[in-house]
Coordinates of C-alpha atoms in Angstrom, one line a residue:
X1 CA 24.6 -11.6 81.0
X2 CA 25.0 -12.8 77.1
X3 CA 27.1 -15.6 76.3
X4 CA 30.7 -14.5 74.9
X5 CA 30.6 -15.7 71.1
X6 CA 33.5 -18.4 70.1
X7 CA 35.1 -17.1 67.2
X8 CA 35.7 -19.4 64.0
X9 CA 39.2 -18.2 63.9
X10 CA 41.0 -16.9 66.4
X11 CA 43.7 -13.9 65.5
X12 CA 46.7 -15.2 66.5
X13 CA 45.7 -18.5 64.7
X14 CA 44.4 -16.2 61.6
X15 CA 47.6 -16.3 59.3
X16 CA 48.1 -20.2 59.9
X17 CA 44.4 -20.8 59.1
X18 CA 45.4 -18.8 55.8
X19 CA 48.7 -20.9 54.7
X20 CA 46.7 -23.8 55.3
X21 CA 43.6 -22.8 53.5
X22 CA 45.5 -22.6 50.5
X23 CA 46.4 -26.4 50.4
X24 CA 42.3 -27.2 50.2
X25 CA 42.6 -25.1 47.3
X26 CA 45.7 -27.3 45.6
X27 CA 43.7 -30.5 45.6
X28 CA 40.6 -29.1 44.7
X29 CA 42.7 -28.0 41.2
X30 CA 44.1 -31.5 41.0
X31 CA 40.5 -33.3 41.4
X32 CA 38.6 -31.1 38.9
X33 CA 41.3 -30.5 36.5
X34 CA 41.2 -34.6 36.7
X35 CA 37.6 -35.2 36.2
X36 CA 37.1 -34.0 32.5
X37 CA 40.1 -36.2 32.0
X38 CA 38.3 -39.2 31.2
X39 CA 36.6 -37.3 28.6
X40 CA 39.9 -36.2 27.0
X41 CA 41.4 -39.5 27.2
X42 CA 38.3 -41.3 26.0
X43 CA 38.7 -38.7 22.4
X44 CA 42.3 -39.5 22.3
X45 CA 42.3 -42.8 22.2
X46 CA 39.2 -43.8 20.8
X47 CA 39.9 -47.5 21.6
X48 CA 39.1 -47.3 25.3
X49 CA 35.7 -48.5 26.8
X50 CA 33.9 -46.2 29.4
X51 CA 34.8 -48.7 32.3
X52 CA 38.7 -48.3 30.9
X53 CA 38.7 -44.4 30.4
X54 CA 36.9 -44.3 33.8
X55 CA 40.0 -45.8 35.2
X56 CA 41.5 -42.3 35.2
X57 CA 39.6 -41.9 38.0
X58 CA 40.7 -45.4 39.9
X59 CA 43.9 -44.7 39.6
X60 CA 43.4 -40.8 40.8
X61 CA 41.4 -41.8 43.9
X62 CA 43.3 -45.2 45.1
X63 CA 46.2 -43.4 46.0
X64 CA 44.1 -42.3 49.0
X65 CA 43.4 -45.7 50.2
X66 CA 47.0 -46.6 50.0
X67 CA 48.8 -43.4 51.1
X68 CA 46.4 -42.5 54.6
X69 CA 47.6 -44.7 56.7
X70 CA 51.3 -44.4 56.2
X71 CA 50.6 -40.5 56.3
X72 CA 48.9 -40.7 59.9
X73 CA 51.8 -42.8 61.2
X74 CA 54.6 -40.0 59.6
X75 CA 52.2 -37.1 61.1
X76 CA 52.5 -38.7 64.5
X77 CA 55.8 -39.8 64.7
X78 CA 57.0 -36.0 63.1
X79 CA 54.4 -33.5 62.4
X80 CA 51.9 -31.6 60.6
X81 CA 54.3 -29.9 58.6
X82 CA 56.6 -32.4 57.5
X83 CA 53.4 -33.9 56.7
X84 CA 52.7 -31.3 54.6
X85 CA 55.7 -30.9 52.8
X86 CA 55.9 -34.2 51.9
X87 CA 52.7 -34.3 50.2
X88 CA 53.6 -31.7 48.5
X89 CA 56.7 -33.3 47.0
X90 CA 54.6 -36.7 46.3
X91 CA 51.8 -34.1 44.2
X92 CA 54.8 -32.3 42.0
X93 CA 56.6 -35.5 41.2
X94 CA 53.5 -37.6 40.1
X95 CA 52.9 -33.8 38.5
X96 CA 56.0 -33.8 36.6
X97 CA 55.9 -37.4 35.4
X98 CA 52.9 -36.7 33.3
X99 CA 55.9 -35.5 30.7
X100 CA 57.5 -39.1 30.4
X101 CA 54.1 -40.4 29.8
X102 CA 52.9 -37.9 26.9
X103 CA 56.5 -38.8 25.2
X104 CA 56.2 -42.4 25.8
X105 CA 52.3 -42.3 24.9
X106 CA 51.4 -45.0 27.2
X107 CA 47.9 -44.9 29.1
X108 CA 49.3 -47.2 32.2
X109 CA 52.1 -44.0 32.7
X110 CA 49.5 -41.2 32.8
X111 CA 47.6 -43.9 35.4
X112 CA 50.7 -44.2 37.3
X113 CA 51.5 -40.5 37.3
X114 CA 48.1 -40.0 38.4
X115 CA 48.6 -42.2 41.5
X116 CA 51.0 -40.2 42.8
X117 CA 49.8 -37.4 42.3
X118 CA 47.1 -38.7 45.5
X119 CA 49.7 -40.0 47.3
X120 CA 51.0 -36.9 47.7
X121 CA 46.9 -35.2 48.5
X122 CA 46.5 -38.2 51.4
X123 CA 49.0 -36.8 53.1
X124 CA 47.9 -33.2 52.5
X125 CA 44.5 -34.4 53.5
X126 CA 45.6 -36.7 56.5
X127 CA 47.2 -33.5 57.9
X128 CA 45.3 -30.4 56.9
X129 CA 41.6 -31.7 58.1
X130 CA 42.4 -32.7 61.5
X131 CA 45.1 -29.3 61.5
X132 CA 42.0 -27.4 60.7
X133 CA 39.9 -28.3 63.7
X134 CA 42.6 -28.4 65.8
X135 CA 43.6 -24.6 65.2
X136 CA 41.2 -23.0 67.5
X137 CA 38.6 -23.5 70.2
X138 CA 36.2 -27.3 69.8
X139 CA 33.0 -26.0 70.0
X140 CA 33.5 -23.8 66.5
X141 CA 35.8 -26.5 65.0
X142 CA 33.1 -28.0 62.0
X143 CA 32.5 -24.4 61.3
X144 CA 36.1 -23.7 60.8
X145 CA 36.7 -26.7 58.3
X146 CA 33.4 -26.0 56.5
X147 CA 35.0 -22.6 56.2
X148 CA 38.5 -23.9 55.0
X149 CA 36.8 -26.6 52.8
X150 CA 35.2 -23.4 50.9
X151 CA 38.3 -22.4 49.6
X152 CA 38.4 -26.3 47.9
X153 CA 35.8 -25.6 44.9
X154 CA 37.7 -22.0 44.2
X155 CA 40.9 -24.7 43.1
X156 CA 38.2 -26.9 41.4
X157 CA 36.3 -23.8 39.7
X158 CA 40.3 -23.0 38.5
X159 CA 41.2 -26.9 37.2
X160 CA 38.1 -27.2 35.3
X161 CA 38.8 -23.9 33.2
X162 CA 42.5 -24.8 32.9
X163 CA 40.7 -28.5 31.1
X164 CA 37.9 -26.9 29.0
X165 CA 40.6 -24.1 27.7
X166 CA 43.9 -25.5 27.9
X167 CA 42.7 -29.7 27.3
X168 CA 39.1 -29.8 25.8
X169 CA 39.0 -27.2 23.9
X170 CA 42.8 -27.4 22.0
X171 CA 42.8 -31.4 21.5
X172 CA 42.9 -32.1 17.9
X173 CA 40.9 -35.4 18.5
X174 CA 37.2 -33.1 19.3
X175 CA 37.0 -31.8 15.9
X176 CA 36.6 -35.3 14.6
X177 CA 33.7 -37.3 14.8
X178 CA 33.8 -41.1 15.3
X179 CA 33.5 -41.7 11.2
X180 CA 35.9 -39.2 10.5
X181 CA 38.8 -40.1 12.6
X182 CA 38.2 -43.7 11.7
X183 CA 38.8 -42.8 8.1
X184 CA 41.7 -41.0 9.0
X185 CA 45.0 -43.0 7.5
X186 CA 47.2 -44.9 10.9
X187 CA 50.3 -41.2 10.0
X188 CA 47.7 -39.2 10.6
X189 CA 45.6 -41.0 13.5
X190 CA 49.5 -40.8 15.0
X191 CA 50.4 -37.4 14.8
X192 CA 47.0 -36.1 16.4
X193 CA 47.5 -38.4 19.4
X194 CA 51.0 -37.5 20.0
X195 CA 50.4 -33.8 20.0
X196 CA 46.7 -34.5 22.1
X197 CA 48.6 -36.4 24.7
X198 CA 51.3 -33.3 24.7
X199 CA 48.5 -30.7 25.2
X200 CA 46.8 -33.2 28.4
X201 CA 50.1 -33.0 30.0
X202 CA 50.5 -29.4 30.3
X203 CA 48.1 -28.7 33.2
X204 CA 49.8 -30.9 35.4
X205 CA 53.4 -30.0 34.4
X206 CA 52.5 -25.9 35.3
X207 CA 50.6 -27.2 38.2
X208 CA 53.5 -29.1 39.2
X209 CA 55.6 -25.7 39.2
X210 CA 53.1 -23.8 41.4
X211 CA 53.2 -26.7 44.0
X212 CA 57.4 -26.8 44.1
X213 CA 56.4 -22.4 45.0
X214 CA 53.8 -23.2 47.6
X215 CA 56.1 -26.0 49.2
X216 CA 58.9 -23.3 49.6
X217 CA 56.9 -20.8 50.9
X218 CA 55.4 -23.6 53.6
X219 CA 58.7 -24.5 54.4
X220 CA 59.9 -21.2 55.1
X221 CA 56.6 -20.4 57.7
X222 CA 55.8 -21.5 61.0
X223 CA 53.0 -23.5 61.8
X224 CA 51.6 -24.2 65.3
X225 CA 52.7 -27.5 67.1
X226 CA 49.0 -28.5 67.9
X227 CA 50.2 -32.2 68.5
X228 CA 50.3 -33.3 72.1
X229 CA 52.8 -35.9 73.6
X230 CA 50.7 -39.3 73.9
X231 CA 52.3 -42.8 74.7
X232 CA 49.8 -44.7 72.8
X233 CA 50.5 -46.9 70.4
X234 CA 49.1 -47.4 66.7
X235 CA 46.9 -50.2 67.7
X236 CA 45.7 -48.5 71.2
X237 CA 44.9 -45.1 69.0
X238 CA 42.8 -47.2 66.5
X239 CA 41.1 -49.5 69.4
X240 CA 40.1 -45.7 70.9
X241 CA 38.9 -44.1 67.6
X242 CA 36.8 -46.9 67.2
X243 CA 35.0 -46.4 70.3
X244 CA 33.9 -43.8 69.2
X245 CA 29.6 -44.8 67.8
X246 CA 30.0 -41.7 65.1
X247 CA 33.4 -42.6 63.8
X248 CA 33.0 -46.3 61.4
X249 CA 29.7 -45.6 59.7
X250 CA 31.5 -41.8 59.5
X251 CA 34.2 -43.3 57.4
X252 CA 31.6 -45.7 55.4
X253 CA 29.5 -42.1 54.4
X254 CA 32.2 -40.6 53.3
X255 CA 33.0 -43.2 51.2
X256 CA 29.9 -42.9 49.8
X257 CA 30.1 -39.3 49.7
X258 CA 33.1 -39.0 47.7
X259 CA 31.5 -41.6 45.2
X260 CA 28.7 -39.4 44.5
X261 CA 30.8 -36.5 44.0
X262 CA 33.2 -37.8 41.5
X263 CA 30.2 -39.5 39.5
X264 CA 28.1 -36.7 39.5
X265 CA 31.2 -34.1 38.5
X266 CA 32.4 -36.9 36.1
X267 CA 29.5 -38.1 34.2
X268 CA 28.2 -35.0 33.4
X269 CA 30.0 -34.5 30.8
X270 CA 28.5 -37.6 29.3
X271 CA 25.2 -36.4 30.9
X272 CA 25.5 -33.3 28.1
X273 CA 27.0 -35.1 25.5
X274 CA 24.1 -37.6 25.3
X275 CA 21.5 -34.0 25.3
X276 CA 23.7 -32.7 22.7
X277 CA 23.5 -36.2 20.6
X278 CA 19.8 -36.6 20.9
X279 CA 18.0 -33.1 21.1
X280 CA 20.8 -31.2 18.6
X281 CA 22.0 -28.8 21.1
X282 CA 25.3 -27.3 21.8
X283 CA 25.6 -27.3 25.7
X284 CA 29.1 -27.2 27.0
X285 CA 29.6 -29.3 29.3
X286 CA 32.8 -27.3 31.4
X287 CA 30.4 -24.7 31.7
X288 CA 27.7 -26.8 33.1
X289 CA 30.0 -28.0 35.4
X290 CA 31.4 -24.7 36.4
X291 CA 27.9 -23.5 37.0
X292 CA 27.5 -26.8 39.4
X293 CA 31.4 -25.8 41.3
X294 CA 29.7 -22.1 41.9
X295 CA 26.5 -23.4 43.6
X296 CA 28.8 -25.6 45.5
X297 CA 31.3 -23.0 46.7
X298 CA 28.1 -20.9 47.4
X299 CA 26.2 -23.9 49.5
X300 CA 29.7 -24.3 51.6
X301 CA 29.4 -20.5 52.5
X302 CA 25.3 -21.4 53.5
X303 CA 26.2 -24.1 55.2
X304 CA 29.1 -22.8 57.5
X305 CA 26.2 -20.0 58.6
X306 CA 23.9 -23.1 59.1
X307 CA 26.1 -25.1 60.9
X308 CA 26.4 -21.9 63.7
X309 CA 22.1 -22.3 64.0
X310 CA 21.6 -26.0 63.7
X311 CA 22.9 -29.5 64.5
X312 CA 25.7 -30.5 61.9
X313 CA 23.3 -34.4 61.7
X314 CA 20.2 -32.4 60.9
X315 CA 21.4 -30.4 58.3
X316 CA 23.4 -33.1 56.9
X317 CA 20.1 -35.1 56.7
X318 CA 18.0 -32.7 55.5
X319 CA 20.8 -31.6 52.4
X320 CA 20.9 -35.9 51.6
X321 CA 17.3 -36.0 51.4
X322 CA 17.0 -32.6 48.6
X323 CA 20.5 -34.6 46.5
X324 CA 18.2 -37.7 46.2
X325 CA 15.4 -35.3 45.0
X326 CA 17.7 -34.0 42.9
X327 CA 19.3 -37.2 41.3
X328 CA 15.9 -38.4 40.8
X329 CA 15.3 -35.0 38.8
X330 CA 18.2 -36.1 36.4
X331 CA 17.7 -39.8 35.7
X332 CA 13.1 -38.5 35.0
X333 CA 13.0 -35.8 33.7
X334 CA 14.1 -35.2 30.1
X335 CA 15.9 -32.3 28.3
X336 CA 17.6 -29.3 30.0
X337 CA 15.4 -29.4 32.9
X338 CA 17.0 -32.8 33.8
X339 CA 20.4 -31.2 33.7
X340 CA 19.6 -28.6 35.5
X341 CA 18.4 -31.1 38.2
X342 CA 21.1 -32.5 37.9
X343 CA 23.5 -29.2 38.4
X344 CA 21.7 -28.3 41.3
X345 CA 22.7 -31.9 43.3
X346 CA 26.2 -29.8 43.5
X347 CA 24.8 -27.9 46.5
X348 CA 23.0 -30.1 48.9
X349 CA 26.9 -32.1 48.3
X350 CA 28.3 -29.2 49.5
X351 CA 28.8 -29.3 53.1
X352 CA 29.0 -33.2 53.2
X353 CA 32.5 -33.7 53.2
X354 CA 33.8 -31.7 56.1
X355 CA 30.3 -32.3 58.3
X356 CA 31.0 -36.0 57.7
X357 CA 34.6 -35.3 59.1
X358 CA 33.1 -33.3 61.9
X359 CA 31.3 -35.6 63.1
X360 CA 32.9 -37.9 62.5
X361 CA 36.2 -36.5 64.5
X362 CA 34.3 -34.5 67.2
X363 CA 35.7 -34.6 70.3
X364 CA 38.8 -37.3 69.7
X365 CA 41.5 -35.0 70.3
X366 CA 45.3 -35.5 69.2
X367 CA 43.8 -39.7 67.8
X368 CA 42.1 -37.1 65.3
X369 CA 45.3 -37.7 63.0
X370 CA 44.7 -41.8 62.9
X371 CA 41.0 -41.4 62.8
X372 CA 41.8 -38.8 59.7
X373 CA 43.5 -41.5 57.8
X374 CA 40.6 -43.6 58.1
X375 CA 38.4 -40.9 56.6
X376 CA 41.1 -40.1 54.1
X377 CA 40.9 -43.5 53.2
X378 CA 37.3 -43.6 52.5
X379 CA 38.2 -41.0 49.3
X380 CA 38.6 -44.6 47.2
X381 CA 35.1 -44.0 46.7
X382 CA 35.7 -42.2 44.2
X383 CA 37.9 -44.8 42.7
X384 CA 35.4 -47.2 42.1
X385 CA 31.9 -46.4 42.4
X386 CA 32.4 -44.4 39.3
X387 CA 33.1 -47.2 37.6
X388 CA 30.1 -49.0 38.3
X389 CA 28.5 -45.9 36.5
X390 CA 30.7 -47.0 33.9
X391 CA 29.5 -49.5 33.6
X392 CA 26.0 -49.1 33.5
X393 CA 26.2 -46.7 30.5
X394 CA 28.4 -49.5 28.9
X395 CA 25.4 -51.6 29.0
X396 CA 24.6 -51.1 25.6
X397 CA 27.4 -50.3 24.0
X398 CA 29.9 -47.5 23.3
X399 CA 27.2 -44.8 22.7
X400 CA 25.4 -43.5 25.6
X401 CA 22.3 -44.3 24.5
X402 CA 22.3 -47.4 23.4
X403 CA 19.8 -49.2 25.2
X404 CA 17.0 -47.9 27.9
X405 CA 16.6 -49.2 31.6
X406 CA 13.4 -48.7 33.2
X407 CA 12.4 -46.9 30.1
X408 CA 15.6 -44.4 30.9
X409 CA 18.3 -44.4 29.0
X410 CA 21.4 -45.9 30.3
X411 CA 23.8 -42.5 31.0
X412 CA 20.8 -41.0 32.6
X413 CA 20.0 -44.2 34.7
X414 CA 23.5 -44.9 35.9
X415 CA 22.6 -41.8 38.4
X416 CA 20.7 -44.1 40.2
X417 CA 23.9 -44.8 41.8
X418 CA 24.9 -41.5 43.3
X419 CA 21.4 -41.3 44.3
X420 CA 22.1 -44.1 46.3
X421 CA 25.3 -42.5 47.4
X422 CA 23.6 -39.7 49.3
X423 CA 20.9 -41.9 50.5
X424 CA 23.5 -43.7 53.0
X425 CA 24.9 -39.8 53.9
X426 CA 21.4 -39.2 54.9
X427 CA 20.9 -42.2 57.0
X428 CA 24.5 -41.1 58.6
X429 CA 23.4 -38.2 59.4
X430 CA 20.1 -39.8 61.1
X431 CA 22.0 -42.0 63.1
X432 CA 24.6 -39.0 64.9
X433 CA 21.3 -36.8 65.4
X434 CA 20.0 -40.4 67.5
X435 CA 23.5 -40.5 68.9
X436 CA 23.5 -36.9 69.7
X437 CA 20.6 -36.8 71.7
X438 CA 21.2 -40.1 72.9

């Protein structure tokens, strides 16, 4: 007699796991419509280092460190949807404040702004993974976050064409090179960054509008009460997630994890910029990185179908060991080839994040909201692993190219560090395969 096949998504759980799909779309939009920022800033304000226009992204991804473990104590004490609708709140207030900062013009604000904003995705993060695998049977529960997380890069496909058409492509500041703005008179420098900083903000303030929708909708539909009662306290649900071999060096991968995502997402724009510079094309950037989002939404598709025919560690392994191929292919080989190396990491990336948190999580029950924080937490990877990319293609000097490094120059060997980012993903996923047959 054949085995009765679990399936990902049980009916009577189907319209849940739809209303909560839709939040891993919301942050994918606020992560990608993020990452060109430093690029836009960087034009605007001509005046900022790498390392300080990269601080976009500190400021976007720290909110996670701060904000997980204060979500994972509200989730407990009330629930998954108050957790919910709170970060929701957080995300169009820090939304909305990006219209003080474009009137007051100050850098800091838009950082600040910024900060909230992930506040407000911790908590949507803290509750919405663990929610995920909780809203069906265990045994198909990495499946069904691998399915939910595909929905993520359809949000990140829509922020970065809301940046290339609605930032990059309308900011006064790109139709001036570095001589020509510099010759500019200090009237004219100011107008062009007052209405620049005007046209960065407007993302974030529609953005902000479509969150205030999605939260009234949320508040207005029932979502299952997957909690249990448990008389444990904080410290006794930390002491038992800890226990648990997979879970630390879980949360240390997908730190790394995140960092390589974020630098590779990120830096390609300088990746293309520095082609453009030396070889005289006129590659865009957005586009390359579009093309990147639709092998990744494609590989979390492969991967959930994967994930039903092999072990979640080996495939996590063997998709870390073809990124490092990959990064190696970017920081090698020269010209377009090199790009397209470098495009292609996007889909061996592309079922780390919710494998890691599979594994991670398997089998811990209702502690899966503290040990979510934890992973949650881990997201400050990509707060400051991109800066040391920064800084490496600082090395010489504004330009990209400044100087070489190993005979490579610097914006093409600062991928040396998300290669080194997926390496330790890898050797994760080597040590749950020991663990798992252990």
């Amino acid at each position: 007699m054949s085995k009765k096949k679990i399936p990902v998504v049980r009916k009577e759980l189907l319209f849940p796991f739809i209303v909560i799909t839709s939040l891993f779309a919301l942050w994918g939009f606020a992560n990608d419509v993020t990452n060109p920022m430093v690029t836009a800033f960087k034009k605007v304000m001509p005046e900022l280092s790498w390392f300080q226009a990269y601080l976009v992204q500190a400021a976007f991804y720290f909110g996670y460190f701060c904000m997980a473990i204060p979500a994972a104590l509200f989730i407990k004490r009330y629930s998954y949807k108050s957790g919910i609708l709170l970060g929701l709140t957080l995300y169009a207030v820090g939304a909305f404040l990006f219209y003080p900062a474009s009137i007051l013009e100050n850098y800091n604000f838009f950082l600040i702004s910024l900060y909230v904003i992930t506040c407000g995705l911790a908590l949507l993060e803290t509750t919405s993974n663990p929610l995920m695998l909780s809203l069906g049977d265990k045994e198909t529960a990495t499946q069904r976050l691998n399915l939910a997380q595909s929905f993520n890069p359809i949000g990140s496909l829509t922020g970065m064409m809301v940046a290339q058409f609605v930032v990059l492509s309308q900011i006064k500041s790109a139709n001036y090179d570095n001589d020509a703005y510099a010759a500019l008179d200090s009237a004219a420098k100011a107008a062009i960054k007052t209405e620049d900083l005007s046209i960065i903000s407007y993302p974030y303030l529609g953005i902000g509008v479509v969150v205030l929708i999605i939260l009234a909708i949320i508040a207005m539909t029932k979502i299952p009460n997957v909690q249990k009662e448990v008389s444990l306290s904080f410290r006794e649900s930390i002491e038992k997630v800890f226990k648990k071999k997979a879970f630390f060096p879980g949360v240390i991968a997908q730190m790394f994890y995140v960092g390589a995502q974020i630098m590779c997402w990120t830096a390609i724009f300088q990746y293309v910029q520095y082609l453009n510079e030396s070889t005289g094309s006129d590659i865009n950037a957005t586009y390359m990185n579009m093309i990147a989002m639709g092998i990744f939404l494609g590989g979390r598709f492969l991967g959930t179908i994967l994930l039903g025919k092999m072990k979640a560690p080996k495939l996590l392994t063997m998709f870390a060991v073809l990124a490092v191929a990959c990064c190696l292919g970017a920081i090698l080989i020269p010209g377009m080839p090199g790009l397209i190396s470098l495009v292609c990491i996007s889909l061996f990336m592309s079922i780390m994040f919710p494998t890691i948190y599979g594994i991670a999580l398997k089998d811990m029950g209702d502690e899966a909201k503290i040990g979510s924080a934890f992973l949650v937490m881990a997201i400050v990877g990509g707060s400051f692993f991109p800066l040391i990319q920064a800084s490496i293609i600082d090395i010489g000097g504004d330009n990209l190219a400044d100087t070489t490094i190993m005979g490579v120059p610097e914006v093409k060997f600062s991928f040396i560090v998300p290669m080194i980012c997926v390496a330790v993903v890898g050797l994760y996923g080597l040590f749950a395969s020991k663990i798992d047959k252990g």
